[in-house]
């Protein structure tokens, strides 16, 4: 999001009054931008990852682990370095929602060389070390999706107390001090989302019912009408936006390729969510789900009761099916159109305006759908803009539609092209795992484009898969809708041979349900598998020995995760808790279990503790900080 410039946030009442203003100018800005950039051609593949981390403070005597609220101090130092040397740093650091979070990206995006896969993990390691140098005694930087005891009593260092009757969040559990204090955006978002909704967000996660689990799990239902007794109740934006994830952005050669990538990666989102599942604990309880997605979606659900369909429409314009944070609602490429089977809620006037300006039906629908939302964060300095040059109002709405994929137009006055951001993955414990996932997804984009593969299934089935993906143990036990025949008329013969099937039949001819293992590794005679397709693609390329080795290490790891030979992070965490001597079969993750869990995670991440059940037996990384001049070009 670029260095966040500090500004003065408007109150919800003021922001609300300017809603139409933001939308009106946002659309004009998009139209201008589109006219300027729709024909932009010839951008090369560039891509980069984003890793979010949690700062943890261990107390060896008390045997506790808490979130450390020092992100602002650390970011001040890191951003000073960046400002002194804007193009020379090897990493870029940005704030995130939590006062205990930081986000790191590579200093520059990677390019189209396969050899770039050799530096991804080394750069992640570099980033980690860079922050570790700034830590105080007892602090650790951890890439974990959720802090297990987030929202439990005294879970932060320094300790902060929730203020249910005042402040931005008004949570029973999540104090405002735990929101990043260095920029007003985060607190403003929390306050405005709550005010727009008309009440606090309410998330009820089914608790994992163990032999001695007591229901009600706690007294939340006595303190709030929104709480269900056999669920883990969460009532703050921080419970979702305070989670960490792994994101990837790709630059396409032009707008059409970006639309293809956006669509083709959509059916892969739930598969990748299940494969990277890493969040089985919330507010100190084992949950009956494995992922952050449902929580983060609920944590920014600013829809009013009318918009949620609970009351007749009176003050609002639309009944809206999903939170601002959820999986995408429509495909963007011509191929995708027939799979847009869920009626899209969109602003008809905006749609017409876009159409009048020669924006095609699918893109117009997409943008008019994003623009059913109000701005939930507006700064005084940004109210009046030059619609020919600025895109802030467009970005205001675009960047607060947090979906599985984001279709990103080029920023004004930059060399950056049309991009797609892939956002479903949960963050993993080690740099190795995160690098493997990143490289796998990047390779998938190359295979999709080179082999002209078609993964499209109806949006309703993607939605169903998203729900399935979050279930406990989904990676191993659940089946997902997937396309039987992923080849197209222009796919190469090798890909065609392994998957014959009707491409224009009834639903059951075209789509089937498969496990993550079958999707990733293949199903005998019926489906080729994503990894075999990648290998097929790689076999046609010149790859130097080091790069080959790196890629195969990563692919092997993905294969093993998918097959269940090694555990997902969520399953591993679950096993750790239920196998801990302090665990009383009551679903509770005590301070002591939390401490030991995070100590072990830290050991695994630094390589001090071997964990073959999570990582497999992989040879040690040979990744490097700079690529040798091996010139194996990635196609497409
Ligand atoms: P966000 O919109 O999530 O804030 P950023 O704009 O900060 O994302 O960038 C996210 C990622 O995009 C980073 O990993 C960065 O390296 C990468 N990136 C930067 N420039 C490009 C580009 N031209 N093409 C593709 N990715 C890029
Ligand atoms: Mg982020
Ligand atoms: Mg991002």
XYZ file of C-alpha atoms and ligand atoms in Angstrom:
665
model
C 0.000 0.000 0.000
C 3.006 2.291 -0.100
C 4.258 4.245 2.893
C 1.141 5.325 4.690
C 1.056 9.069 4.721
C -0.315 10.351 7.972
C -3.484 12.401 7.732
C -6.504 13.454 9.714
C -9.289 10.918 9.651
C -12.895 12.060 9.415
C -15.502 10.746 11.830
C -18.019 8.191 10.626
C -20.750 10.842 10.389
C -18.530 12.990 8.168
C -17.324 10.035 6.132
C -20.878 8.848 5.629
C -21.918 12.251 4.283
C -19.095 12.021 1.765
C -19.893 8.455 0.671
C -21.462 9.450 -2.610
C -18.681 11.956 -3.216
C -16.040 9.223 -2.845
C -17.983 6.855 -5.082
C -18.692 9.467 -7.722
C -15.087 10.595 -7.993
C -13.741 7.072 -7.548
C -15.638 5.978 -10.639
C -14.532 8.983 -12.682
C -10.977 8.242 -11.602
C -11.350 4.621 -12.674
C -12.766 5.615 -16.054
C -9.894 8.038 -16.633
C -7.363 5.491 -15.552
C -8.933 2.828 -17.736
C -8.900 5.069 -20.780
C -5.261 5.881 -20.220
C -4.092 2.354 -19.505
C -6.399 -0.173 -21.125
C -4.094 -0.647 -24.092
C -0.917 -0.811 -22.086
C 1.066 -3.752 -23.455
C 4.270 -5.646 -23.060
C 4.779 -5.574 -19.315
C 6.910 -8.482 -18.220
C 6.224 -10.918 -15.436
C 7.142 -9.357 -12.135
C 5.958 -10.655 -8.838
C 6.481 -10.369 -5.129
C 5.353 -11.832 -1.849
C 4.039 -10.203 1.312
C 4.689 -11.862 4.647
C 3.027 -10.719 7.850
C 4.577 -11.382 11.233
C 3.606 -11.219 14.897
C 5.956 -9.892 17.572
C 5.897 -12.147 20.602
C 7.267 -11.459 24.077
C 8.307 -14.512 26.089
C 8.593 -14.451 29.866
C 10.820 -17.385 30.795
C 10.036 -17.198 34.500
C 6.290 -16.822 34.336
C 6.231 -19.159 31.308
C 3.990 -16.879 29.324
C 4.007 -15.612 25.765
C 2.236 -12.368 24.872
C 2.006 -10.170 21.817
C 4.582 -7.391 22.057
C 3.175 -3.984 21.163
C 6.446 -2.660 19.761
C 5.797 -2.769 16.041
C 5.736 1.011 15.868
C 9.264 1.352 17.337
C 10.635 -1.276 14.992
C 8.878 0.109 11.920
C 10.148 3.607 12.646
C 13.707 2.344 12.382
C 13.047 0.204 9.297
C 11.215 2.957 7.469
C 13.924 5.485 8.271
C 16.379 3.167 6.539
C 14.070 2.934 3.563
C 13.623 6.678 3.327
C 17.390 7.158 3.401
C 17.852 4.663 0.577
C 14.515 4.174 -1.192
C 15.756 2.053 -4.076
C 18.616 0.292 -2.337
C 16.986 -1.653 0.489
C 16.479 -5.389 0.169
C 13.192 -5.330 2.028
C 10.266 -3.015 2.571
C 8.339 -2.841 5.838
C 4.797 -1.683 6.408
C 2.434 -1.476 9.358
C -0.464 -3.830 9.721
C -3.556 -3.781 11.871
C -2.022 -4.980 15.120
C 0.365 -2.968 17.284
C 2.232 -6.287 17.392
C 2.378 -6.832 13.603
C 4.750 -5.988 10.783
C 4.554 -6.761 7.092
C 7.650 -7.351 4.984
C 8.065 -7.544 1.225
C 11.163 -7.867 -0.951
C 12.827 -4.533 -1.764
C 12.063 -5.035 -5.438
C 9.718 -7.401 -7.182
C 11.169 -10.559 -8.692
C 11.264 -11.067 -12.421
C 10.692 -13.715 -15.033
C 13.764 -15.850 -14.431
C 13.285 -19.284 -12.958
C 16.530 -18.609 -11.116
C 14.660 -16.020 -9.064
C 13.146 -18.886 -7.115
C 16.569 -19.273 -5.532
C 16.406 -15.925 -3.779
C 12.874 -15.961 -2.388
C 13.682 -17.946 0.716
C 16.973 -16.139 1.277
C 15.157 -12.812 1.120
C 12.559 -14.023 3.612
C 15.401 -15.100 5.891
C 17.091 -11.750 5.439
C 13.884 -9.947 6.397
C 13.517 -12.038 9.505
C 17.087 -11.348 10.580
C 16.702 -7.679 9.874
C 13.853 -7.399 12.381
C 15.432 -9.830 14.821
C 18.383 -7.427 15.162
C 15.987 -4.824 16.514
C 14.286 -7.018 19.075
C 14.686 -6.731 22.825
C 15.340 -9.546 25.259
C 12.630 -12.167 25.174
C 11.076 -10.893 21.948
C 10.613 -13.000 18.839
C 9.356 -12.366 15.315
C 6.979 -15.128 14.316
C 5.152 -15.907 11.113
C 2.054 -17.442 12.653
C -1.450 -16.915 11.307
C -3.087 -16.196 14.621
C -1.714 -15.548 18.093
C -3.429 -18.404 19.963
C -4.388 -16.416 23.047
C -5.302 -13.176 21.266
C -8.109 -11.664 23.323
C -7.416 -13.656 26.515
C -6.806 -11.774 29.729
C -3.521 -9.815 29.697
C -2.480 -11.195 26.307
C -0.369 -8.174 25.390
C 2.923 -6.766 26.614
C 2.602 -4.215 28.014
C -0.740 -5.297 29.405
C -3.761 -3.349 28.165
C -7.337 -3.663 29.336
C -10.359 -3.770 27.060
C -12.826 -0.886 27.288
C -16.267 -2.264 26.361
C -17.986 1.085 26.957
C -15.726 3.434 25.061
C -13.155 3.809 22.316
C -12.951 2.521 18.765
C -13.542 -1.193 19.301
C -15.599 -1.536 22.514
C -14.673 -5.158 22.672
C -15.004 -7.325 25.747
C -11.574 -8.725 24.908
C -9.567 -6.612 22.467
C -8.169 -3.300 23.824
C -7.702 -0.319 21.499
C -4.048 -0.160 22.578
C -3.475 -3.380 20.652
C -4.361 -1.606 17.385
C -1.358 -0.166 15.519
C -0.942 3.336 16.960
C 1.416 4.786 14.341
C -1.287 5.538 11.790
C -4.893 6.597 12.399
C -6.222 4.404 9.568
C -6.541 1.278 11.653
C -8.451 2.724 14.599
C -10.637 4.731 12.253
C -11.520 1.626 10.265
C -12.459 -0.216 13.451
C -14.638 2.608 14.692
C -16.306 3.298 11.349
C -17.033 -0.337 10.601
C -18.666 -0.699 14.008
C -20.662 2.507 13.593
C -21.729 1.731 10.065
C -22.896 -1.724 11.060
C -24.771 -0.197 13.978
C -23.247 -2.629 16.452
C -20.027 -4.486 17.128
C -19.007 -7.218 14.731
C -19.978 -10.639 16.052
C -18.116 -13.803 15.173
C -19.049 -17.164 16.641
C -16.633 -19.988 15.925
C -17.728 -23.527 16.767
C -15.515 -24.781 19.572
C -13.730 -28.103 19.124
C -15.693 -30.352 21.475
C -13.272 -32.585 23.308
C -14.119 -35.148 26.011
C -14.159 -32.638 28.846
C -15.126 -29.471 27.039
C -17.594 -27.505 29.146
C -20.479 -25.751 27.426
C -20.944 -22.791 27.682
C -17.275 -22.309 26.942
C -17.177 -19.104 28.999
C -19.492 -16.333 30.160
C -19.542 -14.448 26.829
C -23.237 -15.221 26.288
C -24.028 -13.566 29.618
C -22.125 -10.459 28.592
C -23.359 -10.211 25.014
C -26.561 -11.225 23.275
C -24.559 -11.888 20.119
C -22.549 -14.717 21.701
C -23.511 -18.374 21.234
C -22.741 -20.503 24.294
C -21.065 -23.404 22.489
C -18.996 -21.112 20.328
C -15.885 -18.997 20.738
C -17.262 -15.478 20.611
C -15.172 -12.682 19.066
C -16.315 -9.081 18.876
C -13.527 -7.000 17.356
C -11.947 -6.200 14.015
C -8.589 -7.110 15.548
C -9.478 -10.789 15.825
C -9.468 -11.024 12.021
C -7.286 -8.185 10.804
C -4.875 -9.100 13.576
C -4.196 -12.413 11.775
C -1.257 -12.858 9.417
C -1.358 -14.101 5.867
C 0.840 -14.739 2.861
C -0.003 -12.801 -0.294
C 1.397 -12.710 -3.790
C 1.148 -10.145 -6.559
C 1.801 -10.822 -10.255
C 2.178 -8.380 -13.065
C 0.517 -9.431 -16.304
C 1.627 -8.437 -19.785
C -1.652 -6.606 -20.363
C -5.146 -6.182 -18.972
C -6.486 -9.306 -20.681
C -3.831 -11.541 -19.243
C -4.554 -10.029 -15.820
C -8.226 -10.951 -16.246
C -7.299 -14.510 -17.188
C -5.021 -14.878 -14.175
C -7.650 -13.390 -11.873
C -10.205 -15.920 -13.059
C -7.997 -18.976 -13.273
C -6.552 -18.468 -9.803
C -10.028 -18.158 -8.298
C -10.812 -21.904 -8.197
C -7.342 -22.462 -6.741
C -8.013 -20.144 -3.771
C -9.957 -22.600 -1.605
C -7.499 -25.362 -2.457
C -4.609 -23.180 -1.326
C -6.516 -22.131 1.772
C -7.015 -25.783 2.770
C -3.392 -26.606 1.992
C -2.057 -23.700 4.063
C -4.579 -23.975 6.934
C -2.776 -22.708 10.026
C -5.278 -21.252 12.509
C -6.971 -23.819 14.777
C -6.943 -21.726 17.981
C -8.882 -18.559 18.787
C -8.955 -16.694 22.074
C -7.376 -19.585 23.904
C -9.768 -22.276 22.651
C -9.267 -25.017 20.110
C -11.739 -24.322 17.329
C -13.592 -26.746 15.151
C -12.167 -25.025 12.077
C -8.606 -24.680 10.792
C -8.458 -21.279 9.080
C -8.592 -17.546 9.710
C -10.829 -16.777 6.737
C -14.256 -16.904 8.370
C -12.993 -14.812 11.278
C -11.375 -12.112 9.199
C -14.443 -11.961 6.997
C -16.684 -11.435 10.018
C -14.256 -9.035 11.630
C -14.817 -6.315 9.001
C -18.427 -7.069 8.163
C -19.805 -3.547 8.145
C -23.189 -4.449 6.633
C -26.197 -3.029 8.407
C -29.062 -5.352 9.450
C -30.903 -4.171 6.309
C -27.971 -5.093 4.106
C -27.712 -8.462 5.804
C -31.338 -9.079 4.933
C -32.522 -9.040 8.542
C -34.762 -5.992 8.093
C -36.582 -4.625 5.068
C -34.532 -2.142 3.037
C -35.308 1.330 4.235
C -32.147 3.346 4.694
C -29.864 1.186 2.575
C -29.840 0.465 -1.124
C -28.875 -3.214 -1.334
C -29.136 -6.535 0.380
C -25.527 -7.756 0.213
C -24.602 -11.436 0.360
C -21.105 -11.168 1.774
C -18.814 -9.147 3.984
C -16.309 -6.767 2.389
C -13.782 -9.491 3.111
C -14.631 -12.687 1.268
C -14.073 -14.676 -1.882
C -14.663 -12.945 -5.206
C -18.172 -12.744 -6.656
C -17.617 -12.673 -10.407
C -15.151 -13.720 -13.046
C -13.631 -11.100 -15.319
C -12.544 -12.876 -18.494
C -14.865 -13.760 -21.384
C -14.259 -17.456 -20.609
C -15.451 -16.881 -17.073
C -18.714 -15.183 -17.909
C -20.843 -18.309 -18.107
C -19.695 -19.398 -14.653
C -20.953 -16.237 -12.963
C -23.923 -18.117 -11.589
C -24.510 -16.156 -8.386
C -26.608 -13.036 -9.008
C -24.289 -10.111 -8.554
C -25.331 -7.143 -6.466
C -24.128 -4.021 -8.187
C -24.939 -0.363 -8.542
C -26.912 -0.019 -11.785
C -26.173 3.674 -12.238
C -22.462 3.109 -11.846
C -22.656 0.143 -14.193
C -24.380 2.252 -16.838
C -21.869 5.044 -16.449
C -19.012 2.587 -16.934
C -20.722 1.049 -19.975
C -21.258 4.489 -21.490
C -17.526 4.946 -21.198
C -16.797 1.817 -23.215
C -15.999 -0.429 -20.323
C -17.162 -3.945 -21.122
C -19.933 -5.738 -19.276
C -17.782 -7.948 -17.021
C -15.405 -5.248 -15.872
C -18.266 -2.798 -15.421
C -20.117 -5.326 -13.257
C -16.998 -6.001 -11.224
C -16.345 -2.337 -10.481
C -20.032 -1.543 -9.918
C -20.076 -4.446 -7.447
C -17.041 -3.161 -5.525
C -18.742 0.227 -5.393
C -21.834 -0.953 -3.515
C -19.685 -0.344 -0.429
C -19.258 2.928 1.425
C -15.886 4.405 2.226
C -15.043 3.410 5.789
C -11.934 5.510 6.133
C -11.475 8.974 4.716
C -8.886 11.628 5.475
C -9.465 15.397 5.356
C -6.472 15.879 3.066
C -7.867 13.430 0.520
C -11.414 14.712 0.094
C -10.759 16.925 -2.926
C -8.743 15.400 -5.719
C -7.791 15.871 -9.324
C -9.727 13.103 -11.040
C -7.446 13.225 -14.071
C -4.367 12.405 -12.003
C -5.363 10.913 -8.674
C -6.887 7.523 -8.008
C -7.287 7.777 -4.254
C -11.058 7.634 -4.200
C -11.023 4.606 -6.452
C -8.387 2.993 -4.230
C -10.384 3.916 -1.146
C -13.176 1.532 -2.159
C -10.977 -0.963 -4.010
C -8.573 -1.475 -1.106
C -11.365 -2.025 1.414
C -12.893 -4.801 -0.700
C -10.681 -7.514 0.734
C -11.243 -10.524 -1.496
C -9.482 -13.756 -2.401
C -8.163 -12.091 -5.546
C -7.615 -8.420 -6.247
C -7.551 -7.001 -9.738
C -5.098 -4.116 -9.569
C -4.895 -1.427 -12.236
C -1.538 0.291 -12.749
C -0.938 3.101 -10.243
C -0.885 6.612 -11.750
C 2.425 7.776 -13.190
C 4.323 4.588 -12.627
C 6.059 1.897 -14.618
C 3.896 -0.764 -12.998
C 1.419 -2.683 -15.128
C -1.897 -4.509 -14.579
C -1.544 -6.875 -11.646
C -3.393 -9.567 -9.789
C -3.015 -10.242 -6.100
C -3.565 -13.750 -4.701
C -4.736 -13.460 -1.096
C -6.143 -16.678 0.389
C -3.025 -18.334 1.857
C -2.338 -18.543 5.560
C 1.175 -17.844 6.749
C 3.449 -20.754 7.618
C 5.984 -21.135 10.404
C 9.172 -21.342 8.329
C 10.619 -19.357 5.458
C 11.033 -22.656 3.642
C 7.298 -23.371 3.691
C 6.359 -19.832 2.709
C 8.880 -19.803 -0.131
C 7.584 -23.173 -1.332
C 4.013 -21.913 -1.463
C 5.022 -18.730 -3.218
C 7.042 -20.570 -5.857
C 4.294 -23.117 -6.380
C 1.688 -20.431 -7.038
C 4.002 -18.472 -9.339
C 4.740 -21.642 -11.305
C 1.008 -22.335 -11.512
C 0.478 -18.950 -13.172
C 3.124 -19.838 -15.759
C 1.583 -23.235 -16.405
C -1.905 -21.751 -16.715
C -0.723 -19.208 -19.272
C 1.610 -21.474 -21.238
C -0.710 -24.474 -21.416
C -3.816 -22.296 -21.669
C -5.452 -24.299 -18.920
C -9.000 -23.771 -17.790
C -9.826 -24.245 -14.104
C -13.126 -22.399 -14.159
C -16.056 -23.723 -12.171
C -19.224 -21.864 -11.220
C -18.740 -19.152 -8.609
C -21.307 -20.912 -6.410
C -19.032 -23.945 -6.315
C -16.011 -21.809 -5.441
C -18.056 -20.377 -2.568
C -18.919 -23.888 -1.429
C -15.251 -24.872 -1.654
C -14.301 -21.856 0.480
C -16.587 -23.104 3.236
C -15.224 -26.637 2.897
C -11.606 -25.461 2.960
C -11.903 -24.092 6.474
C -13.168 -27.287 8.047
C -10.969 -29.114 10.494
C -8.598 -31.362 8.552
C -10.045 -30.302 5.184
C -6.744 -30.706 3.369
C -6.801 -34.405 4.063
C -10.444 -35.305 4.496
C -12.643 -33.071 2.372
C -13.470 -33.073 -1.301
C -13.595 -29.974 -3.458
C -15.400 -29.139 -6.652
C -12.906 -29.059 -9.468
C -12.940 -29.130 -13.198
C -12.424 -32.575 -14.697
C -11.008 -31.431 -17.974
C -8.718 -28.480 -17.536
C -7.370 -28.496 -21.072
C -8.600 -26.221 -23.783
C -8.415 -26.601 -27.512
C -5.096 -24.849 -27.465
C -3.537 -26.798 -24.594
C -0.527 -28.898 -25.591
C -1.094 -32.604 -26.299
C 0.712 -33.814 -23.132
C -1.797 -32.019 -20.967
C -4.662 -33.258 -23.126
C -3.742 -36.891 -22.858
C -4.027 -37.167 -19.122
C -7.445 -35.638 -18.778
C -10.109 -36.435 -21.236
C -13.604 -35.321 -20.513
C -16.507 -33.522 -22.019
C -15.918 -29.808 -22.059
C -19.500 -28.941 -22.851
C -21.609 -31.376 -20.916
C -23.887 -31.272 -17.970
C -22.451 -30.190 -14.641
C -21.477 -33.682 -13.591
C -19.538 -34.251 -16.794
C -17.560 -31.094 -16.362
C -17.057 -30.833 -12.601
C -16.275 -33.415 -10.019
C -15.238 -33.525 -6.405
C -11.650 -34.319 -5.575
C -9.391 -34.242 -2.552
C -6.564 -31.722 -2.334
C -4.239 -34.664 -2.895
C -5.960 -35.622 -6.142
C -5.972 -32.033 -7.349
C -2.307 -31.428 -6.527
C -0.810 -34.847 -7.213
C -3.223 -36.247 -9.758
C -5.817 -38.993 -9.909
C -4.976 -42.047 -11.886
C -6.299 -41.802 -15.399
C -8.746 -39.059 -14.484
C -6.877 -35.920 -13.553
C -3.274 -34.972 -14.310
C -2.532 -33.108 -11.058
C -1.064 -29.639 -10.698
C 2.447 -30.762 -9.761
C 2.766 -33.160 -12.710
C 1.599 -30.291 -14.930
C 4.273 -28.028 -13.470
C 6.891 -30.714 -14.033
C 5.642 -31.163 -17.536
C 6.057 -27.433 -18.094
C 9.528 -27.408 -16.542
C 10.682 -30.315 -18.673
C 10.431 -28.079 -21.691
C 12.744 -25.486 -20.194
C 16.416 -25.169 -19.543
C 16.900 -25.038 -15.809
C 20.284 -24.807 -14.113
C 21.095 -27.387 -11.452
C 20.642 -25.135 -8.404
C 17.329 -23.797 -9.567
C 16.134 -27.281 -10.420
C 17.079 -28.433 -6.953
C 15.277 -25.540 -5.259
C 12.114 -25.963 -7.282
C 12.003 -29.709 -6.698
C 12.449 -29.237 -2.944
C 9.476 -26.907 -2.932
C 7.307 -29.071 -5.140
C 8.111 -32.153 -3.077
C 6.976 -30.289 0.012
C 3.684 -29.240 -1.605
C 3.134 -32.828 -2.766
C 3.665 -34.152 0.738
C 1.370 -31.629 2.362
C -1.329 -32.441 -0.134
C -0.982 -36.192 0.280
C -1.056 -36.015 4.062
C 2.446 -37.443 4.348
C 3.191 -34.328 6.373
C 0.740 -32.287 8.430
C -0.797 -28.918 7.736
C 0.284 -26.254 10.216
C -3.209 -26.355 11.722
C -3.094 -30.118 12.300
C 0.383 -29.894 13.725
C -0.658 -27.137 16.164
C -3.741 -29.136 17.137
C -1.628 -32.216 17.832
C 0.822 -30.179 19.867
C -1.947 -28.828 22.089
C -3.835 -32.069 22.597
C -0.575 -33.900 23.281
C 0.655 -31.346 25.835
C 0.827 -32.544 29.441
C -1.025 -29.480 30.624
C -3.964 -30.069 28.236
C -7.085 -31.169 30.102
C -9.160 -32.326 27.131
C -11.289 -29.248 27.646
C -10.399 -27.357 24.413
C -8.490 -24.757 26.438
C -5.070 -23.524 25.434
C -3.577 -22.366 28.709
C -0.810 -19.811 29.129
C 1.631 -22.650 29.635
C 0.572 -24.559 26.512
C 0.704 -21.315 24.543
C 4.220 -20.637 25.854
C 5.500 -24.100 24.984
C 3.774 -24.091 21.610
C 5.279 -20.770 20.586
C 8.713 -21.722 21.926
C 8.559 -24.838 19.773
C 7.364 -22.843 16.781
C 10.301 -20.503 17.287
C 12.665 -23.470 17.437
C 11.256 -24.935 14.235
C 11.408 -21.637 12.429
C 15.053 -21.075 13.349
C 16.000 -24.667 12.494
C 16.936 -25.508 16.104
C 14.098 -28.017 16.377
C 13.641 -30.585 13.617
C 10.025 -31.178 12.735
C 9.759 -33.770 9.968
C 6.024 -34.256 10.597
C 5.517 -30.661 9.496
C 8.343 -30.121 7.005
C 9.246 -33.590 5.823
C 12.866 -34.614 5.510
C 14.035 -31.965 3.094
C 17.664 -31.361 2.254
C 18.994 -28.083 3.577
C 18.275 -25.002 1.508
C 20.876 -23.902 -0.988
C 19.170 -20.622 -1.725
C 21.288 -17.552 -2.297
C 20.982 -13.831 -1.841
C 21.818 -12.936 -5.440
C 21.053 -15.026 -8.465
C 23.943 -16.247 -10.583
C 23.667 -15.244 -14.233
C 21.820 -18.461 -15.075
C 19.377 -17.409 -17.708
C 16.462 -19.740 -17.718
C 13.590 -17.605 -18.782
C 10.089 -18.162 -17.496
C 7.734 -18.175 -20.424
C 4.524 -16.194 -20.710
P -0.732 -4.199 -1.405
O -1.686 -3.713 -2.423
O -1.106 -5.513 -0.871
O -0.398 -3.217 -0.352
P 1.892 -3.684 -2.567
O 1.609 -2.698 -3.593
O 2.563 -3.269 -1.322
O 0.582 -4.524 -2.210
O 2.775 -4.827 -3.229
C 2.668 -6.136 -2.907
C 3.661 -6.966 -3.654
O 3.750 -6.569 -5.011
C 5.077 -6.929 -3.126
O 5.503 -8.225 -2.936
C 5.886 -6.279 -4.236
O 7.196 -6.803 -4.312
C 5.110 -6.666 -5.429
N 5.314 -5.790 -6.585
C 5.822 -4.553 -6.632
N 5.846 -4.094 -7.895
C 5.314 -5.065 -8.661
C 5.061 -5.197 -10.054
N 5.361 -4.245 -10.913
N 4.498 -6.331 -10.457
C 4.177 -7.313 -9.601
N 4.403 -7.243 -8.296
C 4.971 -6.142 -7.820
Mg -0.876 -6.786 4.432
Mg -1.427 -7.270 -0.030
